mmCIF file of C-alpha atoms and ligand atoms in Angstrom:
data_model
loop_
_atom_site.group_PDB
_atom_site.id
_atom_site.type_symbol
_atom_site.label_atom_id
_atom_site.label_comp_id
_atom_site.label_asym_id
_atom_site.label_seq_id
_atom_site.Cartn_x
_atom_site.Cartn_y
_atom_site.Cartn_z
ATOM 1 C CA MET A 11 36.497 -5.900 -0.013
ATOM 2 C CA GLN A 12 37.933 -8.588 -2.295
ATOM 3 C CA ALA A 13 38.373 -7.609 -5.906
ATOM 4 C CA LEU A 14 39.499 -8.791 -9.330
ATOM 5 C CA LEU A 15 41.655 -6.517 -11.424
ATOM 6 C CA VAL A 16 41.444 -6.494 -15.210
ATOM 7 C CA ILE A 17 44.307 -4.943 -17.171
ATOM 8 C CA ASN A 18 44.385 -4.028 -20.839
ATOM 9 C CA ALA A 19 47.860 -2.638 -21.476
ATOM 10 C CA GLY A 20 48.595 -1.006 -24.828
ATOM 11 C CA SER A 21 51.570 0.710 -26.407
ATOM 12 C CA SER A 22 51.056 4.021 -24.621
ATOM 13 C CA SER A 23 48.067 3.411 -22.377
ATOM 14 C CA LEU A 24 46.966 1.061 -19.640
ATOM 15 C CA LYS A 25 43.262 0.584 -19.057
ATOM 16 C CA PHE A 26 42.034 -1.104 -15.926
ATOM 17 C CA ALA A 27 38.768 -2.179 -14.338
ATOM 18 C CA MET A 28 38.116 -3.643 -10.946
ATOM 19 C CA PHE A 29 35.238 -5.948 -10.070
ATOM 20 C CA GLU A 30 33.989 -7.050 -6.690
ATOM 21 C CA ALA A 31 34.609 -10.733 -5.909
ATOM 22 C CA PRO A 32 32.589 -12.901 -6.068
ATOM 23 C CA LEU A 33 31.733 -11.707 -9.558
ATOM 24 C CA ALA A 34 28.036 -11.314 -10.360
ATOM 25 C CA GLU A 35 26.632 -11.807 -13.884
ATOM 26 C CA ASN A 36 27.217 -8.581 -15.818
ATOM 27 C CA ALA A 37 28.326 -6.776 -12.652
ATOM 28 C CA PRO A 38 29.532 -3.220 -13.271
ATOM 29 C CA SER A 39 33.138 -2.444 -12.394
ATOM 30 C CA ILE A 40 33.621 -0.840 -8.965
ATOM 31 C CA PHE A 41 36.519 1.233 -10.294
ATOM 32 C CA ARG A 42 37.807 1.792 -13.767
ATOM 33 C CA GLY A 43 40.282 4.087 -15.354
ATOM 34 C CA GLN A 44 43.156 4.628 -17.623
ATOM 35 C CA ILE A 45 46.743 5.710 -17.677
ATOM 36 C CA ASP A 46 47.424 7.542 -20.932
ATOM 37 C CA GLY A 47 50.401 9.076 -22.632
ATOM 38 C CA ILE A 48 53.016 6.688 -21.202
ATOM 39 C CA GLY A 49 56.300 7.804 -22.727
ATOM 40 C CA ALA A 50 55.180 11.443 -22.926
ATOM 41 C CA ALA A 51 52.891 13.333 -20.511
ATOM 42 C CA THR A 52 51.487 10.465 -18.439
ATOM 43 C CA LYS A 53 48.000 10.994 -17.054
ATOM 44 C CA PHE A 54 46.161 8.807 -14.543
ATOM 45 C CA VAL A 55 42.369 8.914 -14.297
ATOM 46 C CA ALA A 56 40.183 6.662 -12.133
ATOM 47 C CA LYS A 57 36.415 6.679 -11.738
ATOM 48 C CA ASP A 58 34.047 4.956 -9.358
ATOM 49 C CA ILE A 59 31.029 2.801 -10.164
ATOM 50 C CA ASP A 60 28.894 5.884 -10.927
ATOM 51 C CA GLY A 61 31.483 7.435 -13.218
ATOM 52 C CA LYS A 62 32.565 9.991 -10.601
ATOM 53 C CA VAL A 63 36.190 11.013 -11.128
ATOM 54 C CA LEU A 64 38.282 9.927 -8.116
ATOM 55 C CA VAL A 65 41.721 10.718 -9.512
ATOM 56 C CA ASP A 66 42.845 12.898 -12.387
ATOM 57 C CA THR A 67 46.519 13.509 -12.105
ATOM 58 C CA VAL A 68 49.766 13.723 -14.042
ATOM 59 C CA ILE A 69 52.493 11.153 -13.314
ATOM 60 C CA THR A 70 55.893 12.792 -13.504
ATOM 61 C CA SER A 71 58.767 10.477 -14.417
ATOM 62 C CA PRO A 72 62.340 11.190 -13.338
ATOM 63 C CA GLU A 73 64.487 12.962 -15.938
ATOM 64 C CA GLY A 74 65.812 10.536 -18.576
ATOM 65 C CA ALA A 75 63.463 7.619 -17.689
ATOM 66 C CA ASP A 76 63.023 5.282 -20.670
ATOM 67 C CA PHE A 77 59.658 3.907 -21.817
ATOM 68 C CA GLU A 78 59.931 0.774 -19.717
ATOM 69 C CA ALA A 79 60.726 2.776 -16.575
ATOM 70 C CA GLN A 80 57.799 5.090 -17.292
ATOM 71 C CA GLN A 81 55.418 2.162 -17.765
ATOM 72 C CA GLN A 82 56.701 0.662 -14.505
ATOM 73 C CA LEU A 83 56.098 3.950 -12.690
ATOM 74 C CA ALA A 84 52.578 4.158 -14.148
ATOM 75 C CA LEU A 85 51.831 0.637 -12.962
ATOM 76 C CA ASP A 86 53.274 1.305 -9.491
ATOM 77 C CA THR A 87 51.100 4.414 -9.239
ATOM 78 C CA LEU A 88 48.050 2.341 -10.102
ATOM 79 C CA LEU A 89 48.926 -0.466 -7.649
ATOM 80 C CA ASN A 90 49.586 2.000 -4.818
ATOM 81 C CA TRP A 91 46.268 3.665 -5.543
ATOM 82 C CA ILE A 92 44.487 0.287 -5.481
ATOM 83 C CA GLU A 93 46.097 -0.551 -2.120
ATOM 84 C CA ALA A 94 44.861 2.764 -0.739
ATOM 85 C CA GLN A 95 41.272 1.909 -1.746
ATOM 86 C CA ASN A 96 41.180 -0.799 0.875
ATOM 87 C CA VAL A 97 40.571 -3.611 -1.567
ATOM 88 C CA GLN A 98 42.288 -6.947 -1.488
ATOM 89 C CA LEU A 99 43.204 -8.211 -4.936
ATOM 90 C CA VAL A 100 42.410 -11.904 -5.347
ATOM 91 C CA ALA A 101 43.446 -12.275 -8.993
ATOM 92 C CA VAL A 102 44.354 -10.305 -12.109
ATOM 93 C CA GLY A 103 43.087 -10.962 -15.632
ATOM 94 C CA HIS A 104 45.056 -9.559 -18.572
ATOM 95 C CA ARG A 105 44.072 -8.915 -22.129
ATOM 96 C CA VAL A 106 46.886 -10.471 -24.167
ATOM 97 C CA LEU A 107 46.978 -10.098 -27.928
ATOM 98 C CA HIS A 108 48.441 -13.398 -28.977
ATOM 99 C CA GLY A 109 48.102 -16.960 -27.804
ATOM 100 C CA GLY A 110 49.411 -18.304 -31.117
ATOM 101 C CA GLU A 111 48.087 -21.660 -32.285
ATOM 102 C CA ARG A 112 48.492 -23.116 -28.801
ATOM 103 C CA PHE A 113 45.827 -21.309 -26.798
ATOM 104 C CA THR A 114 42.137 -21.849 -27.480
ATOM 105 C CA ALA A 115 41.136 -20.552 -24.042
ATOM 106 C CA PRO A 116 42.441 -18.338 -21.221
ATOM 107 C CA THR A 117 45.247 -19.723 -19.114
ATOM 108 C CA LEU A 118 46.835 -19.280 -15.705
ATOM 109 C CA ILE A 119 50.205 -17.627 -16.193
ATOM 110 C CA THR A 120 53.306 -19.573 -15.181
ATOM 111 C CA PRO A 121 56.977 -18.827 -15.942
ATOM 112 C CA GLU A 122 56.836 -21.414 -18.781
ATOM 113 C CA ILE A 123 53.789 -19.741 -20.294
ATOM 114 C CA MET A 124 55.405 -16.309 -19.977
ATOM 115 C CA SER A 125 58.388 -17.480 -21.987
ATOM 116 C CA PHE A 126 56.082 -19.004 -24.621
ATOM 117 C CA LEU A 127 54.094 -15.745 -24.859
ATOM 118 C CA THR A 128 57.346 -13.794 -25.102
ATOM 119 C CA SER A 129 58.348 -15.998 -28.049
ATOM 120 C CA LEU A 130 55.206 -14.772 -29.860
ATOM 121 C CA ILE A 131 56.346 -11.116 -29.807
ATOM 122 C CA PRO A 132 57.382 -11.224 -33.509
ATOM 123 C CA LEU A 133 53.719 -12.052 -34.342
ATOM 124 C CA GLY A 134 52.441 -8.967 -32.514
ATOM 125 C CA PRO A 135 55.300 -6.529 -31.968
ATOM 126 C CA LEU A 136 52.995 -3.528 -31.490
ATOM 127 C CA HIS A 137 50.979 -5.074 -28.650
ATOM 128 C CA GLN A 138 52.391 -8.291 -27.175
ATOM 129 C CA PRO A 139 55.410 -6.763 -25.351
ATOM 130 C CA HIS A 140 53.180 -4.107 -23.763
ATOM 131 C CA ASN A 141 50.635 -6.745 -22.703
ATOM 132 C CA LEU A 142 53.326 -8.850 -21.033
ATOM 133 C CA ARG A 143 55.237 -6.150 -19.141
ATOM 134 C CA PRO A 144 52.558 -5.519 -16.464
ATOM 135 C CA ILE A 145 52.309 -9.282 -15.869
ATOM 136 C CA ARG A 146 56.022 -9.370 -15.018
ATOM 137 C CA ALA A 147 55.766 -6.276 -12.851
ATOM 138 C CA LEU A 148 52.805 -7.663 -10.922
ATOM 139 C CA ALA A 149 54.507 -11.047 -10.441
ATOM 140 C CA LYS A 150 57.490 -9.247 -8.946
ATOM 141 C CA LYS A 151 55.423 -7.144 -6.561
ATOM 142 C CA TYR A 152 52.884 -9.857 -5.597
ATOM 143 C CA PRO A 153 54.511 -13.263 -6.276
ATOM 144 C CA ASN A 154 51.506 -15.195 -4.921
ATOM 145 C CA LEU A 155 48.811 -13.302 -6.791
ATOM 146 C CA PRO A 156 47.301 -15.515 -9.535
ATOM 147 C CA GLN A 157 47.339 -13.953 -12.998
ATOM 148 C CA VAL A 158 45.375 -15.082 -16.036
ATOM 149 C CA ALA A 159 45.980 -14.309 -19.713
ATOM 150 C CA CYS A 160 42.909 -13.936 -21.950
ATOM 151 C CA PHE A 161 43.868 -13.948 -25.617
ATOM 152 C CA ASP A 162 42.395 -11.886 -28.437
ATOM 153 C CA THR A 163 43.116 -14.789 -30.759
ATOM 154 C CA ALA A 164 41.660 -17.686 -28.728
ATOM 155 C CA PHE A 165 38.015 -17.309 -29.815
ATOM 156 C CA HIS A 166 39.013 -17.779 -33.459
ATOM 157 C CA ARG A 167 40.869 -21.059 -33.027
ATOM 158 C CA THR A 168 37.689 -22.905 -34.038
ATOM 159 C CA GLN A 169 38.047 -21.568 -37.605
ATOM 160 C CA PRO A 170 38.557 -24.327 -40.165
ATOM 161 C CA GLU A 171 42.060 -24.597 -41.602
ATOM 162 C CA LEU A 172 41.071 -22.984 -44.915
ATOM 163 C CA ALA A 173 39.946 -19.873 -43.062
ATOM 164 C CA GLN A 174 43.300 -19.712 -41.278
ATOM 165 C CA ILE A 175 45.834 -19.944 -44.086
ATOM 166 C CA TYR A 176 47.115 -17.508 -46.671
ATOM 167 C CA ALA A 177 48.048 -18.407 -50.230
ATOM 168 C CA VAL A 178 51.762 -18.164 -49.429
ATOM 169 C CA PRO A 179 54.564 -20.757 -49.586
ATOM 170 C CA ARG A 180 54.057 -23.523 -47.011
ATOM 171 C CA LYS A 181 57.264 -22.741 -45.166
ATOM 172 C CA ILE A 182 55.996 -19.224 -44.438
ATOM 173 C CA THR A 183 52.702 -20.641 -43.117
ATOM 174 C CA ALA A 184 54.771 -23.015 -40.966
ATOM 175 C CA GLU A 185 56.560 -19.992 -39.469
ATOM 176 C CA GLY A 186 53.203 -18.874 -38.092
ATOM 177 C CA VAL A 187 52.091 -16.486 -40.839
ATOM 178 C CA ARG A 188 48.433 -17.451 -40.496
ATOM 179 C CA ARG A 189 45.078 -15.771 -40.073
ATOM 180 C CA TYR A 190 44.602 -15.593 -36.291
ATOM 181 C CA GLY A 191 41.814 -13.039 -35.826
ATOM 182 C CA PHE A 192 41.399 -10.589 -32.937
ATOM 183 C CA HIS A 193 38.786 -8.883 -30.689
ATOM 184 C CA GLY A 194 38.302 -12.309 -29.099
ATOM 185 C CA GLN A 195 37.013 -11.051 -25.726
ATOM 186 C CA SER A 196 34.288 -9.073 -27.412
ATOM 187 C CA TYR A 197 33.167 -11.964 -29.634
ATOM 188 C CA ASP A 198 33.329 -14.352 -26.705
ATOM 189 C CA TYR A 199 31.078 -12.095 -24.629
ATOM 190 C CA VAL A 200 28.594 -11.400 -27.441
ATOM 191 C CA SER A 201 28.471 -15.060 -28.537
ATOM 192 C CA ARG A 202 27.327 -16.023 -25.030
ATOM 193 C CA GLN A 203 24.361 -13.622 -25.321
ATOM 194 C CA LEU A 204 23.203 -14.791 -28.757
ATOM 195 C CA THR A 205 20.580 -17.369 -27.850
ATOM 196 C CA ARG A 206 19.182 -15.152 -25.077
ATOM 197 C CA VAL A 207 18.717 -12.192 -27.432
ATOM 198 C CA LEU A 208 17.931 -14.011 -30.697
ATOM 199 C CA GLY A 209 16.326 -17.248 -29.493
ATOM 200 C CA ASP A 210 17.799 -20.738 -29.891
ATOM 201 C CA LYS A 211 17.272 -21.124 -33.630
ATOM 202 C CA ALA A 212 18.798 -17.890 -34.930
ATOM 203 C CA GLY A 213 21.316 -17.672 -32.063
ATOM 204 C CA ASN A 214 22.756 -21.090 -32.932
ATOM 205 C CA GLY A 215 22.416 -20.535 -36.683
ATOM 206 C CA ALA A 216 24.481 -18.562 -39.179
ATOM 207 C CA VAL A 217 25.372 -15.373 -37.320
ATOM 208 C CA VAL A 218 27.681 -12.522 -38.279
ATOM 209 C CA ILE A 219 28.878 -10.247 -35.485
ATOM 210 C CA ALA A 220 30.168 -6.805 -36.460
ATOM 211 C CA HIS A 221 32.477 -5.397 -33.781
ATOM 212 C CA LEU A 222 32.660 -1.809 -35.008
ATOM 213 C CA GLY A 223 34.778 0.499 -32.888
ATOM 214 C CA ASN A 224 37.963 2.427 -33.438
ATOM 215 C CA GLY A 225 39.365 -0.998 -34.290
ATOM 216 C CA ALA A 226 36.792 -2.926 -36.296
ATOM 217 C CA SER A 227 36.333 -6.533 -37.344
ATOM 218 C CA MET A 228 33.597 -9.023 -38.112
ATOM 219 C CA ALA A 229 33.203 -12.720 -37.404
ATOM 220 C CA ALA A 230 30.984 -15.480 -38.787
ATOM 221 C CA LEU A 231 29.640 -18.001 -36.287
ATOM 222 C CA ARG A 232 27.819 -21.328 -36.437
ATOM 223 C CA ASP A 233 26.516 -22.819 -33.203
ATOM 224 C CA THR A 234 28.043 -19.747 -31.512
ATOM 225 C CA LYS A 235 31.551 -20.824 -32.598
ATOM 226 C CA CYS A 236 33.770 -18.850 -34.956
ATOM 227 C CA VAL A 237 34.071 -20.160 -38.520
ATOM 228 C CA ALA A 238 35.707 -17.093 -40.109
ATOM 229 C CA THR A 239 36.798 -13.582 -39.226
ATOM 230 C CA SER A 240 37.885 -10.464 -41.093
ATOM 231 C CA MET A 241 41.158 -9.850 -39.237
ATOM 232 C CA GLY A 242 44.092 -12.088 -40.026
ATOM 233 C CA PHE A 243 47.794 -12.232 -39.174
ATOM 234 C CA THR A 244 47.520 -8.764 -37.676
ATOM 235 C CA ALA A 245 44.698 -6.436 -36.697
ATOM 236 C CA ALA A 246 45.246 -4.559 -39.972
ATOM 237 C CA GLU A 247 43.295 -6.919 -42.246
ATOM 238 C CA GLY A 248 39.626 -6.620 -43.108
ATOM 239 C CA LEU A 249 37.472 -3.582 -42.466
ATOM 240 C CA MET A 250 38.476 0.037 -42.819
ATOM 241 C CA MET A 251 38.956 1.346 -39.254
ATOM 242 C CA GLY A 252 39.466 4.610 -37.369
ATOM 243 C CA THR A 253 43.020 5.032 -38.649
ATOM 244 C CA ARG A 254 43.794 1.665 -40.317
ATOM 245 C CA THR A 255 43.493 0.853 -43.993
ATOM 246 C CA GLY A 256 41.984 -2.596 -43.514
ATOM 247 C CA SER A 257 42.582 -4.961 -46.442
ATOM 248 C CA ILE A 258 44.462 -3.260 -49.214
ATOM 249 C CA ASP A 259 46.089 -4.365 -52.448
ATOM 250 C CA PRO A 260 49.680 -5.219 -51.423
ATOM 251 C CA GLY A 261 50.633 -3.471 -54.663
ATOM 252 C CA VAL A 262 49.774 -0.156 -52.980
ATOM 253 C CA LEU A 263 52.426 -0.874 -50.352
ATOM 254 C CA LEU A 264 54.989 -1.690 -53.051
ATOM 255 C CA TYR A 265 54.022 1.549 -54.799
ATOM 256 C CA MET A 266 54.548 3.536 -51.574
ATOM 257 C CA MET A 267 57.969 1.902 -51.159
ATOM 258 C CA GLU A 268 59.090 2.479 -54.719
ATOM 259 C CA THR A 269 57.555 5.886 -55.403
ATOM 260 C CA HIS A 270 57.532 7.507 -51.958
ATOM 261 C CA GLY A 271 60.612 5.754 -50.588
ATOM 262 C CA TYR A 272 58.679 4.274 -47.662
ATOM 263 C CA GLY A 273 60.484 1.913 -45.297
ATOM 264 C CA ALA A 274 58.956 -0.311 -42.614
ATOM 265 C CA LYS A 275 58.275 2.545 -40.201
ATOM 266 C CA GLU A 276 56.522 4.728 -42.769
ATOM 267 C CA LEU A 277 54.504 1.758 -44.064
ATOM 268 C CA SER A 278 53.453 0.895 -40.531
ATOM 269 C CA ASN A 279 52.220 4.467 -39.979
ATOM 270 C CA PHE A 280 50.454 4.395 -43.349
ATOM 271 C CA ILE A 281 48.673 1.110 -42.552
ATOM 272 C CA TYR A 282 47.880 1.696 -38.873
ATOM 273 C CA LYS A 283 47.805 5.420 -38.150
ATOM 274 C CA GLU A 284 47.183 7.661 -41.166
ATOM 275 C CA SER A 285 44.440 5.847 -43.063
ATOM 276 C CA GLY A 286 40.890 4.638 -42.416
ATOM 277 C CA LEU A 287 38.230 7.180 -41.422
ATOM 278 C CA LEU A 288 40.959 9.696 -40.603
ATOM 279 C CA GLY A 289 42.771 9.310 -43.907
ATOM 280 C CA VAL A 290 39.672 9.422 -46.109
ATOM 281 C CA SER A 291 37.981 12.296 -44.268
ATOM 282 C CA GLY A 292 41.122 14.273 -43.517
ATOM 283 C CA ILE A 293 39.111 15.429 -40.478
ATOM 284 C CA SER A 294 38.831 12.800 -37.758
ATOM 285 C CA GLN A 295 39.023 9.114 -36.896
ATOM 286 C CA ASP A 296 35.946 9.504 -34.736
ATOM 287 C CA MET A 297 32.632 8.344 -36.229
ATOM 288 C CA ARG A 298 30.611 10.699 -34.054
ATOM 289 C CA THR A 299 32.563 13.712 -35.329
ATOM 290 C CA LEU A 300 32.228 12.561 -38.942
ATOM 291 C CA GLU A 301 28.493 11.961 -38.670
ATOM 292 C CA ALA A 302 28.091 15.499 -37.315
ATOM 293 C CA SER A 303 30.186 17.065 -40.092
ATOM 294 C CA ASP A 304 28.801 18.617 -43.304
ATOM 295 C CA ALA A 305 32.076 18.161 -45.194
ATOM 296 C CA PRO A 306 31.769 15.911 -48.287
ATOM 297 C CA GLU A 307 35.012 14.166 -47.270
ATOM 298 C CA ALA A 308 33.448 13.207 -43.924
ATOM 299 C CA LYS A 309 30.380 11.873 -45.694
ATOM 300 C CA GLN A 310 32.521 9.837 -48.065
ATOM 301 C CA ALA A 311 34.483 8.346 -45.168
ATOM 302 C CA VAL A 312 31.238 7.231 -43.485
ATOM 303 C CA ASP A 313 29.900 5.925 -46.830
ATOM 304 C CA LEU A 314 33.057 3.904 -47.425
ATOM 305 C CA PHE A 315 33.011 2.495 -43.891
ATOM 306 C CA CYS A 316 29.423 1.226 -44.295
ATOM 307 C CA TYR A 317 30.127 -0.113 -47.792
ATOM 308 C CA ARG A 318 33.162 -2.040 -46.558
ATOM 309 C CA VAL A 319 31.163 -3.524 -43.650
ATOM 310 C CA ALA A 320 28.480 -4.652 -46.112
ATOM 311 C CA ARG A 321 31.036 -6.152 -48.523
ATOM 312 C CA GLN A 322 32.672 -8.021 -45.634
ATOM 313 C CA LEU A 323 29.251 -9.243 -44.561
ATOM 314 C CA GLY A 324 28.814 -10.783 -48.021
ATOM 315 C CA ASP A 325 32.126 -12.588 -47.615
ATOM 316 C CA LEU A 326 31.294 -13.896 -44.141
ATOM 317 C CA MET A 327 27.830 -15.132 -45.168
ATOM 318 C CA ILE A 328 29.590 -17.633 -47.415
ATOM 319 C CA ALA A 329 31.681 -18.885 -44.490
ATOM 320 C CA ALA A 330 28.620 -19.033 -42.209
ATOM 321 C CA GLY A 331 26.491 -20.771 -44.857
ATOM 322 C CA GLY A 332 23.786 -18.095 -44.824
ATOM 323 C CA LEU A 333 22.652 -15.342 -42.537
ATOM 324 C CA ASP A 334 20.115 -15.923 -39.775
ATOM 325 C CA ALA A 335 21.251 -12.920 -37.765
ATOM 326 C CA LEU A 336 23.474 -9.866 -37.945
ATOM 327 C CA VAL A 337 24.660 -8.485 -34.598
ATOM 328 C CA PHE A 338 26.232 -5.072 -33.985
ATOM 329 C CA THR A 339 28.586 -4.280 -31.130
ATOM 330 C CA GLY A 340 31.509 -1.911 -30.298
ATOM 331 C CA GLY A 341 31.346 1.887 -29.948
ATOM 332 C CA ILE A 342 30.023 2.442 -33.484
ATOM 333 C CA GLY A 343 27.971 -0.757 -33.690
ATOM 334 C CA GLU A 344 26.215 -0.023 -30.392
ATOM 335 C CA ASN A 345 25.671 3.713 -30.848
ATOM 336 C CA SER A 346 25.403 4.617 -34.512
ATOM 337 C CA ASP A 347 21.872 4.025 -35.785
ATOM 338 C CA LEU A 348 23.056 5.610 -39.038
ATOM 339 C CA VAL A 349 25.768 3.005 -39.656
ATOM 340 C CA ARG A 350 23.405 0.167 -38.696
ATOM 341 C CA SER A 351 20.667 1.352 -41.033
ATOM 342 C CA ARG A 352 23.096 1.896 -43.903
ATOM 343 C CA VAL A 353 24.588 -1.580 -43.523
ATOM 344 C CA VAL A 354 21.196 -3.275 -43.304
ATOM 345 C CA GLU A 355 20.051 -1.302 -46.370
ATOM 346 C CA TYR A 356 22.765 -3.127 -48.347
ATOM 347 C CA ILE A 357 21.099 -6.473 -47.554
ATOM 348 C CA SER A 358 17.511 -5.287 -48.066
ATOM 349 C CA TRP A 359 17.490 -7.465 -51.217
ATOM 350 C CA MET A 360 17.649 -10.451 -48.853
ATOM 351 C CA GLY A 361 14.574 -9.205 -47.028
ATOM 352 C CA ALA A 362 16.455 -7.638 -44.099
ATOM 353 C CA LYS A 363 14.558 -4.710 -42.618
ATOM 354 C CA LEU A 364 15.020 -2.649 -39.453
ATOM 355 C CA ASN A 365 12.406 -1.340 -37.056
ATOM 356 C CA PRO A 366 13.446 2.366 -37.094
ATOM 357 C CA GLU A 367 12.204 3.004 -33.544
ATOM 358 C CA LEU A 368 14.122 0.068 -32.080
ATOM 359 C CA ASN A 369 17.181 1.014 -34.154
ATOM 360 C CA LYS A 370 17.256 4.433 -32.460
ATOM 361 C CA GLN A 371 17.371 2.987 -28.929
ATOM 362 C CA ARG A 372 20.721 2.721 -27.162
ATOM 363 C CA GLY A 373 22.439 0.695 -24.510
ATOM 364 C CA LYS A 374 20.227 -2.391 -24.499
ATOM 365 C CA ALA A 375 20.861 -5.881 -25.840
ATOM 366 C CA GLN A 376 17.880 -6.390 -28.133
ATOM 367 C CA THR A 377 16.719 -7.215 -31.637
ATOM 368 C CA ILE A 378 16.093 -4.169 -33.821
ATOM 369 C CA HIS A 379 14.615 -5.737 -36.964
ATOM 370 C CA ALA A 380 11.106 -5.192 -38.314
ATOM 371 C CA ALA A 381 8.494 -7.875 -37.643
ATOM 372 C CA ASP A 382 8.548 -8.959 -41.318
ATOM 373 C CA SER A 383 12.369 -8.965 -41.675
ATOM 374 C CA LYS A 384 13.815 -12.183 -43.133
ATOM 375 C CA VAL A 385 17.059 -11.687 -41.197
ATOM 376 C CA ALA A 386 17.255 -11.004 -37.462
ATOM 377 C CA VAL A 387 19.295 -7.914 -36.578
ATOM 378 C CA ALA A 388 20.403 -7.172 -33.022
ATOM 379 C CA VAL A 389 22.536 -4.857 -30.931
ATOM 380 C CA ILE A 390 24.462 -6.514 -28.101
ATOM 381 C CA PRO A 391 26.666 -4.114 -26.102
ATOM 382 C CA THR A 392 30.012 -5.758 -25.547
ATOM 383 C CA ASN A 393 31.740 -6.061 -22.169
ATOM 384 C CA GLU A 394 35.319 -7.148 -22.701
ATOM 385 C CA GLU A 395 36.519 -6.363 -19.176
ATOM 386 C CA TRP A 396 33.727 -8.348 -17.537
ATOM 387 C CA MET A 397 34.493 -11.253 -19.863
ATOM 388 C CA ILE A 398 38.140 -11.239 -18.738
ATOM 389 C CA ALA A 399 37.083 -11.027 -15.073
ATOM 390 C CA SER A 400 34.675 -13.909 -15.602
ATOM 391 C CA HIS A 401 37.316 -16.114 -17.241
ATOM 392 C CA THR A 402 39.739 -15.287 -14.439
ATOM 393 C CA VAL A 403 37.227 -16.283 -11.774
ATOM 394 C CA LYS A 404 36.251 -19.504 -13.538
ATOM 395 C CA LEU A 405 39.806 -20.581 -14.213
ATOM 396 C CA LEU A 406 40.984 -19.995 -10.665
ATOM 397 C CA GLY A 407 37.828 -20.779 -8.750
ATOM 398 C CA VAL A 408 38.628 -17.689 -6.670
ATOM 399 C CA ALA A 409 35.085 -16.500 -6.209
HETATM 400 P P1 AMP B 506 35.332 1.879 -29.372
HETATM 401 O O1 AMP B 506 36.703 1.759 -29.978
HETATM 402 O O2 AMP B 506 34.566 0.571 -29.360
HETATM 403 O O3 AMP B 506 35.306 2.576 -28.046
HETATM 404 O O4 AMP B 506 34.483 2.834 -30.367
HETATM 405 C C1 AMP B 506 34.876 4.145 -30.642
HETATM 406 C C2 AMP B 506 34.073 4.649 -31.840
HETATM 407 O O5 AMP B 506 32.674 4.661 -31.527
HETATM 408 C C3 AMP B 506 34.439 6.089 -32.239
HETATM 409 O O6 AMP B 506 34.554 6.177 -33.649
HETATM 410 C C4 AMP B 506 33.225 6.863 -31.766
HETATM 411 O O7 AMP B 506 33.002 8.032 -32.503
HETATM 412 C C5 AMP B 506 32.115 5.868 -32.015
HETATM 413 N N1 AMP B 506 30.884 6.271 -31.327
HETATM 414 C C6 AMP B 506 30.666 6.355 -29.995
HETATM 415 N N2 AMP B 506 29.427 6.869 -29.771
HETATM 416 C C7 AMP B 506 28.872 7.131 -30.976
HETATM 417 C C8 AMP B 506 27.631 7.670 -31.423
HETATM 418 N N3 AMP B 506 26.708 8.055 -30.560
HETATM 419 N N4 AMP B 506 27.417 7.780 -32.753
HETATM 420 C C9 AMP B 506 28.368 7.397 -33.636
HETATM 421 N N5 AMP B 506 29.542 6.887 -33.293
HETATM 422 C C10 AMP B 506 29.816 6.749 -31.985
#
């Protein structure tokens, strides 16, 4: 069988999905899995199309292996496993954080493009190097295998200039300190479903998509193109997230430096790892756990999350020039009827109203608003891996 491999490599994990080539519309992955805990106790899990576990094993690195060597071993384990499945890889699509200002679409990777993407590491030091390493490793092992980079930032390149700049000195903007936006694969996928789910008028109108997962962001669209988004220079801006602060008064960071003696490392942990749902609840970063908890701190964390989504929605309506439709996606957006109903409640003054029965349903792309709602509301499950596979196929004409 011929197959496309999709890789989403993070700082300590590597997620993969494999799709049969030629790629059918919305085809499920034939295999998917994850390598977790790279740098510590590395675990490799792979499942088949029905979710049956095919592998669940620990990868033991040689004594003294550094992170890079451990990531290489994890990748080799995955590639050897793929070879043993009797599939022939025809191309690989990678999720890559940053395409800078240059890339508005996915691209075939060449040595020149690799060195450009490497030069963007200062813009995304927590993700970009990890995204690029498997590309190098694969190129070494299979020099003729085409590889494609799909950027988190590319979807947002249609934002007008005002939506992309900060109020900082021009020379800092010129260095690349700009609002790039992220979660591009998810928005790309959902934006392509808008007219099918919402009809031509609302789908092409003023739409706000809320990608609510462990990482969370929102984007305003007109004619299915991005005009503004909540994330900026990094994936820390905007909404409160599982463990991230989202937008915060920079004065708080100065306070933490001056009063708590925080340096860059501590600030990074504060912004990315200790805050958000986890920080406010003191219990968990997981929305499901918080919704099930009776603790007042858990309730407050959920309340704050919904409030921040609604406030951001107000902001994005200005950029979109109104609100014809609100679309939920991501783990929370797709599964939490509580979060959806709380957010829509905040715009009930605009005449937005849910159909409670439809709101309770899961897993389907559909509208969930009441017949007399003045704003369309929909759930569209995202499919980032399929989107990457689809771009890879289209760019290379391999299937
Ligand atoms: P993601 O990062 O898109 O995979 O989303 C992960 C988030 O979705 C976690 O906070 C989960 O708790 C949340 N989630 C998944 N299923 C549910 C559910 N049934 N109800 C509430 N939250 C959920």
